[in-house]
Amino acid sequence: DVKVTQSSRYLVKRTGEKVFLECVQDMDHENMFWYRQDPGLGLRLIYFSYDVKMKEKGDIPEGYSVSREKKERFSLILESASTNQTSMYLCASSLLGTGANYEQYFGPGTRLTVT
Amino acid sequence: DQQVKQNSPSLSVQEGRISILNCDYTNSMFDYFLWYKKYPAEGPTFLISISSIKDKNEDGRFTVFLNKSAKHLSLHIVPSQPGDSAVYFCAASAKDYGNNRLAFGKGNQVVVIP
């Protein structure tokens, strides 16, 4: 069974703090993704990575950075948290390749509140 | 630019009846389509998928239909059950669409009334 875990289910941070969200997958997947989910806006891709130390910007990368030092771990960093980054953050992973490999496996999510 | 669109953000249906969710896409290169289900405070879970070489895929109570010429797909849930109450996301991808990234729609909230 594929397992994607995220370091926290709920997190409360203050404006201006540096925030680290950690994601770990145990299925040796090449690809990892960070999304945020907001009401009425669906799932929006922040960053993704297809290999160690590789990263690609998604649709809304502003205000975020990522780190992938090991294949199984993908970190999302909010350099200086702001209230508009209050959201549900979802990590996902998938294999490389086409067809069924497009399927992404999601973690349980981190509900981040920035006050 | 929304490449995958889900209109009718919410749907209410009686238990036992059919739920039909619609999804339209604009990128003609998309060749694989997926549906995900999401409960509150949980991550999305994969439900069913379809390749562009097919026009129908069925898995138990869930059937996805693909109309390539219309760039339209739909998810049918028959019969609907209270446990199907969730948000459903349509997603699409293609070989050259950036390392297996998925384009997601905004989701449909389904409420099944017992």
PDB file of C-alpha atoms in Angstrom:
ATOM      1  CA  ASP A   1       0.000   0.000   0.000  1.00  0.00           C
ATOM      2  CA  VAL A   2       1.346   3.384  -1.004  1.00  0.00           C
ATOM      3  CA  LYS A   3       1.769   5.678   1.899  1.00  0.00           C
ATOM      4  CA  VAL A   4       2.307   9.415   1.798  1.00  0.00           C
ATOM      5  CA  THR A   5       2.687  11.048   5.181  1.00  0.00           C
ATOM      6  CA  GLN A   6       2.777  14.696   6.133  1.00  0.00           C
ATOM      7  CA  SER A   7       4.490  15.962   9.251  1.00  0.00           C
ATOM      8  CA  SER A   8       1.510  17.765  10.774  1.00  0.00           C
ATOM      9  CA  ARG A   9      -2.275  17.585  10.374  1.00  0.00           C
ATOM     10  CA  TYR A  10      -2.830  21.021  11.882  1.00  0.00           C
ATOM     11  CA  LEU A  11      -0.424  23.924  12.233  1.00  0.00           C
ATOM     12  CA  VAL A  12      -0.847  27.477  13.532  1.00  0.00           C
ATOM     13  CA  LYS A  13       1.853  30.022  12.766  1.00  0.00           C
ATOM     14  CA  ARG A  14       2.275  33.748  13.090  1.00  0.00           C
ATOM     15  CA  THR A  15       2.712  36.186  10.231  1.00  0.00           C
ATOM     16  CA  GLY A  16       6.356  36.454   9.235  1.00  0.00           C
ATOM     17  CA  GLU A  17       7.396  33.063  10.613  1.00  0.00           C
ATOM     18  CA  LYS A  18       9.293  30.578   8.469  1.00  0.00           C
ATOM     19  CA  VAL A  19       7.229  27.433   8.043  1.00  0.00           C
ATOM     20  CA  PHE A  20       8.368  23.954   6.999  1.00  0.00           C
ATOM     21  CA  LEU A  21       5.921  21.350   5.763  1.00  0.00           C
ATOM     22  CA  GLU A  22       7.394  17.885   5.364  1.00  0.00           C
ATOM     23  CA  CYS A  23       6.190  15.063   3.149  1.00  0.00           C
ATOM     24  CA  VAL A  24       7.495  11.508   2.993  1.00  0.00           C
ATOM     25  CA  GLN A  25       6.473   8.707   0.619  1.00  0.00           C
ATOM     26  CA  ASP A  26       7.451   5.074   0.936  1.00  0.00           C
ATOM     27  CA  MET A  27       6.909   3.754  -2.590  1.00  0.00           C
ATOM     28  CA  ASP A  28      10.100   4.903  -4.279  1.00  0.00           C
ATOM     29  CA  HIS A  29       8.139   7.318  -6.489  1.00  0.00           C
ATOM     30  CA  GLU A  30      10.129   9.667  -8.696  1.00  0.00           C
ATOM     31  CA  ASN A  31       7.589  12.495  -8.725  1.00  0.00           C
ATOM     32  CA  MET A  32       6.407  14.519  -5.765  1.00  0.00           C
ATOM     33  CA  PHE A  33       3.979  17.437  -5.691  1.00  0.00           C
ATOM     34  CA  TRP A  34       2.750  20.166  -3.372  1.00  0.00           C
ATOM     35  CA  TYR A  35      -0.768  21.568  -3.751  1.00  0.00           C
ATOM     36  CA  ARG A  36      -2.960  23.885  -1.811  1.00  0.00           C
ATOM     37  CA  GLN A  37      -6.711  23.521  -1.655  1.00  0.00           C
ATOM     38  CA  ASP A  38      -9.006  26.492  -1.061  1.00  0.00           C
ATOM     39  CA  PRO A  39     -12.814  26.618  -1.241  1.00  0.00           C
ATOM     40  CA  GLY A  40     -13.995  27.325  -4.761  1.00  0.00           C
ATOM     41  CA  LEU A  41     -10.467  27.179  -6.183  1.00  0.00           C
ATOM     42  CA  GLY A  42      -9.865  23.438  -6.237  1.00  0.00           C
ATOM     43  CA  LEU A  43      -6.358  21.974  -6.101  1.00  0.00           C
ATOM     44  CA  ARG A  44      -3.635  24.349  -7.220  1.00  0.00           C
ATOM     45  CA  LEU A  45      -0.122  23.128  -7.872  1.00  0.00           C
ATOM     46  CA  ILE A  46       2.602  25.017  -6.038  1.00  0.00           C
ATOM     47  CA  TYR A  47       5.768  23.081  -6.940  1.00  0.00           C
ATOM     48  CA  PHE A  48       6.724  19.630  -8.090  1.00  0.00           C
ATOM     49  CA  SER A  49       9.871  17.559  -8.342  1.00  0.00           C
ATOM     50  CA  TYR A  50      10.728  14.664 -10.647  1.00  0.00           C
ATOM     51  CA  ASP A  51      14.070  13.781  -9.096  1.00  0.00           C
ATOM     52  CA  VAL A  52      16.317  14.510  -6.155  1.00  0.00           C
ATOM     53  CA  LYS A  53      17.409  18.164  -6.132  1.00  0.00           C
ATOM     54  CA  MET A  54      15.158  18.886  -9.132  1.00  0.00           C
ATOM     55  CA  LYS A  55      12.169  21.185  -8.863  1.00  0.00           C
ATOM     56  CA  GLU A  56       9.668  22.812 -11.172  1.00  0.00           C
ATOM     57  CA  LYS A  57       7.312  25.696 -10.506  1.00  0.00           C
ATOM     58  CA  GLY A  58       3.646  24.949 -10.590  1.00  0.00           C
ATOM     59  CA  ASP A  59       0.845  27.440 -11.064  1.00  0.00           C
ATOM     60  CA  ILE A  60       1.235  29.421  -7.811  1.00  0.00           C
ATOM     61  CA  PRO A  61       4.881  29.260  -6.626  1.00  0.00           C
ATOM     62  CA  GLU A  62       5.078  32.822  -5.286  1.00  0.00           C
ATOM     63  CA  GLY A  63       5.867  32.937  -1.583  1.00  0.00           C
ATOM     64  CA  TYR A  64       6.975  29.299  -1.485  1.00  0.00           C
ATOM     65  CA  SER A  65      10.130  27.297  -2.003  1.00  0.00           C
ATOM     66  CA  VAL A  66      10.830  23.557  -1.915  1.00  0.00           C
ATOM     67  CA  SER A  67      13.620  21.170  -1.129  1.00  0.00           C
ATOM     68  CA  ARG A  68      14.185  17.592  -2.216  1.00  0.00           C
ATOM     69  CA  GLU A  69      17.417  16.226  -0.793  1.00  0.00           C
ATOM     70  CA  LYS A  70      16.262  12.596  -0.679  1.00  0.00           C
ATOM     71  CA  LYS A  71      14.006  10.728  -3.058  1.00  0.00           C
ATOM     72  CA  GLU A  72      11.388   9.951  -0.439  1.00  0.00           C
ATOM     73  CA  ARG A  73      11.155  13.416   1.100  1.00  0.00           C
ATOM     74  CA  PHE A  74       9.800  16.685  -0.318  1.00  0.00           C
ATOM     75  CA  SER A  75       9.622  19.812   1.814  1.00  0.00           C
ATOM     76  CA  LEU A  76       7.562  22.942   1.261  1.00  0.00           C
ATOM     77  CA  ILE A  77       8.907  26.137   2.803  1.00  0.00           C
ATOM     78  CA  LEU A  78       7.039  29.342   3.463  1.00  0.00           C
ATOM     79  CA  GLU A  79       9.866  31.828   3.879  1.00  0.00           C
ATOM     80  CA  SER A  80       7.719  34.448   5.612  1.00  0.00           C
ATOM     81  CA  ALA A  81       4.205  33.247   6.274  1.00  0.00           C
ATOM     82  CA  SER A  82       1.318  35.553   5.442  1.00  0.00           C
ATOM     83  CA  THR A  83      -2.379  35.312   6.243  1.00  0.00           C
ATOM     84  CA  ASN A  84      -3.232  34.598   2.593  1.00  0.00           C
ATOM     85  CA  GLN A  85      -1.246  31.381   2.904  1.00  0.00           C
ATOM     86  CA  THR A  86      -3.803  29.998   5.323  1.00  0.00           C
ATOM     87  CA  SER A  87      -4.954  26.883   3.506  1.00  0.00           C
ATOM     88  CA  MET A  88      -5.012  23.089   3.292  1.00  0.00           C
ATOM     89  CA  TYR A  89      -1.687  21.859   1.933  1.00  0.00           C
ATOM     90  CA  LEU A  90      -1.566  18.507   0.186  1.00  0.00           C
ATOM     91  CA  CYS A  91       1.450  16.479  -0.824  1.00  0.00           C
ATOM     92  CA  ALA A  92       1.305  13.788  -3.510  1.00  0.00           C
ATOM     93  CA  SER A  93       3.624  11.374  -5.267  1.00  0.00           C
ATOM     94  CA  SER A  94       3.582   9.328  -8.448  1.00  0.00           C
ATOM     95  CA  LEU A  95       5.731   7.191 -10.660  1.00  0.00           C
ATOM     96  CA  LEU A  96       7.314   8.471 -13.844  1.00  0.00           C
ATOM     97  CA  GLY A  97       5.731   7.412 -17.101  1.00  0.00           C
ATOM     98  CA  THR A  98       2.401   7.558 -18.847  1.00  0.00           C
ATOM     99  CA  GLY A  99      -1.002   5.953 -18.453  1.00  0.00           C
ATOM    100  CA  ALA A 100      -1.693   4.567 -15.023  1.00  0.00           C
ATOM    101  CA  ASN A 101       1.530   6.151 -13.755  1.00  0.00           C
ATOM    102  CA  TYR A 102      -0.249   9.485 -13.890  1.00  0.00           C
ATOM    103  CA  GLU A 103      -2.101   8.441 -10.760  1.00  0.00           C
ATOM    104  CA  GLN A 104      -0.998  10.542  -7.828  1.00  0.00           C
ATOM    105  CA  TYR A 105      -1.201   9.331  -4.249  1.00  0.00           C
ATOM    106  CA  PHE A 106      -2.019  11.998  -1.713  1.00  0.00           C
ATOM    107  CA  GLY A 107      -1.120  12.507   1.900  1.00  0.00           C
ATOM    108  CA  PRO A 108      -3.745  13.423   4.513  1.00  0.00           C
ATOM    109  CA  GLY A 109      -3.059  17.144   4.259  1.00  0.00           C
ATOM    110  CA  THR A 110      -1.868  19.867   6.619  1.00  0.00           C
ATOM    111  CA  ARG A 111      -4.334  22.525   7.636  1.00  0.00           C
ATOM    112  CA  LEU A 112      -2.170  25.635   8.092  1.00  0.00           C
ATOM    113  CA  THR A 113      -3.521  28.735   9.790  1.00  0.00           C
ATOM    114  CA  VAL A 114      -1.447  31.915   9.721  1.00  0.00           C
ATOM    115  CA  THR A 115      -2.521  34.529  12.247  1.00  0.00           C
TER     116      THR A 115
ATOM    117  CA  ASP B   1      -6.141  29.422 -17.629  1.00  0.00           C
ATOM    118  CA  GLN B   2      -8.360  26.590 -16.447  1.00  0.00           C
ATOM    119  CA  GLN B   3      -7.719  23.608 -18.707  1.00  0.00           C
ATOM    120  CA  VAL B   4     -10.116  21.341 -16.844  1.00  0.00           C
ATOM    121  CA  LYS B   5     -13.518  22.721 -15.935  1.00  0.00           C
ATOM    122  CA  GLN B   6     -16.167  21.357 -13.650  1.00  0.00           C
ATOM    123  CA  ASN B   7     -19.360  23.375 -13.683  1.00  0.00           C
ATOM    124  CA  SER B   8     -22.269  22.994 -11.284  1.00  0.00           C
ATOM    125  CA  PRO B   9     -20.160  23.119  -8.130  1.00  0.00           C
ATOM    126  CA  SER B  10     -22.661  21.201  -6.030  1.00  0.00           C
ATOM    127  CA  LEU B  11     -25.095  18.367  -6.554  1.00  0.00           C
ATOM    128  CA  SER B  12     -27.716  16.882  -4.229  1.00  0.00           C
ATOM    129  CA  VAL B  13     -29.150  13.459  -4.974  1.00  0.00           C
ATOM    130  CA  GLN B  14     -31.391  10.979  -3.209  1.00  0.00           C
ATOM    131  CA  GLU B  15     -29.857   7.748  -1.970  1.00  0.00           C
ATOM    132  CA  GLY B  16     -30.263   5.029  -4.592  1.00  0.00           C
ATOM    133  CA  ARG B  17     -30.492   7.436  -7.527  1.00  0.00           C
ATOM    134  CA  ILE B  18     -27.819   8.236 -10.094  1.00  0.00           C
ATOM    135  CA  SER B  19     -25.231  10.985  -9.601  1.00  0.00           C
ATOM    136  CA  ILE B  20     -23.750  12.445 -12.787  1.00  0.00           C
ATOM    137  CA  LEU B  21     -20.718  14.686 -12.649  1.00  0.00           C
ATOM    138  CA  ASN B  22     -19.457  16.478 -15.732  1.00  0.00           C
ATOM    139  CA  CYS B  23     -16.022  17.654 -16.733  1.00  0.00           C
ATOM    140  CA  ASP B  24     -14.796  19.565 -19.804  1.00  0.00           C
ATOM    141  CA  TYR B  25     -11.226  20.085 -20.924  1.00  0.00           C
ATOM    142  CA  THR B  26      -9.591  22.400 -23.419  1.00  0.00           C
ATOM    143  CA  ASN B  27      -6.183  20.827 -24.056  1.00  0.00           C
ATOM    144  CA  SER B  28      -6.530  18.360 -26.941  1.00  0.00           C
ATOM    145  CA  MET B  29      -3.222  16.754 -25.936  1.00  0.00           C
ATOM    146  CA  PHE B  30      -4.699  15.291 -22.765  1.00  0.00           C
ATOM    147  CA  ASP B  31      -4.781  11.516 -23.099  1.00  0.00           C
ATOM    148  CA  TYR B  32      -5.522  10.251 -19.620  1.00  0.00           C
ATOM    149  CA  PHE B  33      -8.263  11.287 -17.256  1.00  0.00           C
ATOM    150  CA  LEU B  34      -8.807  10.580 -13.587  1.00  0.00           C
ATOM    151  CA  TRP B  35     -11.446  11.157 -10.954  1.00  0.00           C
ATOM    152  CA  TYR B  36     -10.577  11.703  -7.318  1.00  0.00           C
ATOM    153  CA  LYS B  37     -12.826  11.752  -4.288  1.00  0.00           C
ATOM    154  CA  LYS B  38     -12.103  13.911  -1.257  1.00  0.00           C
ATOM    155  CA  TYR B  39     -13.628  13.909   2.200  1.00  0.00           C
ATOM    156  CA  PRO B  40     -13.153  16.962   4.465  1.00  0.00           C
ATOM    157  CA  ALA B  41      -9.818  17.012   6.322  1.00  0.00           C
ATOM    158  CA  GLU B  42      -8.465  14.122   4.235  1.00  0.00           C
ATOM    159  CA  GLY B  43      -6.337  13.889   1.107  1.00  0.00           C
ATOM    160  CA  PRO B  44      -7.973  13.037  -2.226  1.00  0.00           C
ATOM    161  CA  THR B  45      -8.184   9.363  -3.098  1.00  0.00           C
ATOM    162  CA  PHE B  46      -8.134   7.937  -6.599  1.00  0.00           C
ATOM    163  CA  LEU B  47     -11.490   6.693  -7.814  1.00  0.00           C
ATOM    164  CA  ILE B  48     -11.374   5.718 -11.479  1.00  0.00           C
ATOM    165  CA  SER B  49      -9.514   6.624 -14.647  1.00  0.00           C
ATOM    166  CA  ILE B  50      -9.838   6.355 -18.404  1.00  0.00           C
ATOM    167  CA  SER B  51      -7.389   6.424 -21.256  1.00  0.00           C
ATOM    168  CA  SER B  52      -8.195   8.380 -24.399  1.00  0.00           C
ATOM    169  CA  ILE B  53      -8.233   5.153 -26.403  1.00  0.00           C
ATOM    170  CA  LYS B  54     -11.411   4.129 -24.587  1.00  0.00           C
ATOM    171  CA  ASP B  55     -14.816   5.753 -24.298  1.00  0.00           C
ATOM    172  CA  LYS B  56     -16.002   3.982 -21.166  1.00  0.00           C
ATOM    173  CA  ASN B  57     -14.526   2.473 -18.041  1.00  0.00           C
ATOM    174  CA  GLU B  58     -16.507   0.832 -15.293  1.00  0.00           C
ATOM    175  CA  ASP B  59     -15.593  -0.120 -11.731  1.00  0.00           C
ATOM    176  CA  GLY B  60     -18.456  -1.299  -9.580  1.00  0.00           C
ATOM    177  CA  ARG B  61     -20.894   1.535  -9.043  1.00  0.00           C
ATOM    178  CA  PHE B  62     -18.638   4.022 -10.849  1.00  0.00           C
ATOM    179  CA  THR B  63     -18.513   4.520 -14.612  1.00  0.00           C
ATOM    180  CA  VAL B  64     -16.585   7.155 -16.511  1.00  0.00           C
ATOM    181  CA  PHE B  65     -17.534   8.106 -20.060  1.00  0.00           C
ATOM    182  CA  LEU B  66     -15.225   9.970 -22.414  1.00  0.00           C
ATOM    183  CA  ASN B  67     -16.297  11.920 -25.492  1.00  0.00           C
ATOM    184  CA  LYS B  68     -13.056  13.032 -27.126  1.00  0.00           C
ATOM    185  CA  SER B  69     -14.636  14.992 -29.928  1.00  0.00           C
ATOM    186  CA  ALA B  70     -16.539  17.094 -27.417  1.00  0.00           C
ATOM    187  CA  LYS B  71     -13.614  17.158 -24.948  1.00  0.00           C
ATOM    188  CA  HIS B  72     -16.025  16.036 -22.287  1.00  0.00           C
ATOM    189  CA  LEU B  73     -16.113  13.322 -19.677  1.00  0.00           C
ATOM    190  CA  SER B  74     -18.629  12.349 -17.062  1.00  0.00           C
ATOM    191  CA  LEU B  75     -18.678  10.233 -13.925  1.00  0.00           C
ATOM    192  CA  HIS B  76     -21.791   8.217 -13.130  1.00  0.00           C
ATOM    193  CA  ILE B  77     -22.390   6.815  -9.667  1.00  0.00           C
ATOM    194  CA  VAL B  78     -25.169   4.238  -9.527  1.00  0.00           C
ATOM    195  CA  PRO B  79     -26.706   3.757  -7.044  1.00  0.00           C
ATOM    196  CA  SER B  80     -25.602   6.724  -4.945  1.00  0.00           C
ATOM    197  CA  GLN B  81     -24.956   6.017  -1.280  1.00  0.00           C
ATOM    198  CA  PRO B  82     -24.575   8.388   1.688  1.00  0.00           C
ATOM    199  CA  GLY B  83     -20.865   7.505   1.879  1.00  0.00           C
ATOM    200  CA  ASP B  84     -20.476   9.013  -1.599  1.00  0.00           C
ATOM    201  CA  SER B  85     -21.026  12.482  -0.129  1.00  0.00           C
ATOM    202  CA  ALA B  86     -17.703  14.164  -0.892  1.00  0.00           C
ATOM    203  CA  VAL B  87     -15.982  16.540  -3.279  1.00  0.00           C
ATOM    204  CA  TYR B  88     -15.094  14.981  -6.634  1.00  0.00           C
ATOM    205  CA  PHE B  89     -12.202  16.278  -8.709  1.00  0.00           C
ATOM    206  CA  CYS B  90     -11.672  15.632 -12.387  1.00  0.00           C
ATOM    207  CA  ALA B  91      -8.040  15.593 -13.548  1.00  0.00           C
ATOM    208  CA  ALA B  92      -6.205  15.166 -16.832  1.00  0.00           C
ATOM    209  CA  SER B  93      -2.680  14.683 -18.096  1.00  0.00           C
ATOM    210  CA  ALA B  94      -0.603  14.034 -21.188  1.00  0.00           C
ATOM    211  CA  LYS B  95       2.812  12.679 -22.052  1.00  0.00           C
ATOM    212  CA  ASP B  96       4.357  16.105 -22.528  1.00  0.00           C
ATOM    213  CA  TYR B  97       2.422  17.887 -19.810  1.00  0.00           C
ATOM    214  CA  GLY B  98       5.339  18.390 -17.421  1.00  0.00           C
ATOM    215  CA  ASN B  99       6.498  15.185 -15.737  1.00  0.00           C
ATOM    216  CA  ASN B 100       3.204  13.608 -14.813  1.00  0.00           C
ATOM    217  CA  ARG B 101       1.612  16.742 -13.445  1.00  0.00           C
ATOM    218  CA  LEU B 102      -2.171  16.702 -13.408  1.00  0.00           C
ATOM    219  CA  ALA B 103      -4.521  19.500 -14.363  1.00  0.00           C
ATOM    220  CA  PHE B 104      -7.372  19.508 -11.861  1.00  0.00           C
ATOM    221  CA  GLY B 105     -10.858  20.925 -12.076  1.00  0.00           C
ATOM    222  CA  LYS B 106     -12.246  22.941  -9.173  1.00  0.00           C
ATOM    223  CA  GLY B 107     -14.332  20.060  -7.880  1.00  0.00           C
ATOM    224  CA  ASN B 108     -17.990  19.141  -7.443  1.00  0.00           C
ATOM    225  CA  GLN B 109     -19.561  18.798  -4.015  1.00  0.00           C
ATOM    226  CA  VAL B 110     -21.927  15.833  -3.948  1.00  0.00           C
ATOM    227  CA  VAL B 111     -24.451  15.388  -1.152  1.00  0.00           C
ATOM    228  CA  VAL B 112     -26.366  12.121  -1.045  1.00  0.00           C
ATOM    229  CA  ILE B 113     -29.575  12.429   0.955  1.00  0.00           C
ATOM    230  CA  PRO B 114     -30.565   9.285   2.853  1.00  0.00           C
TER     231      PRO B 114
END
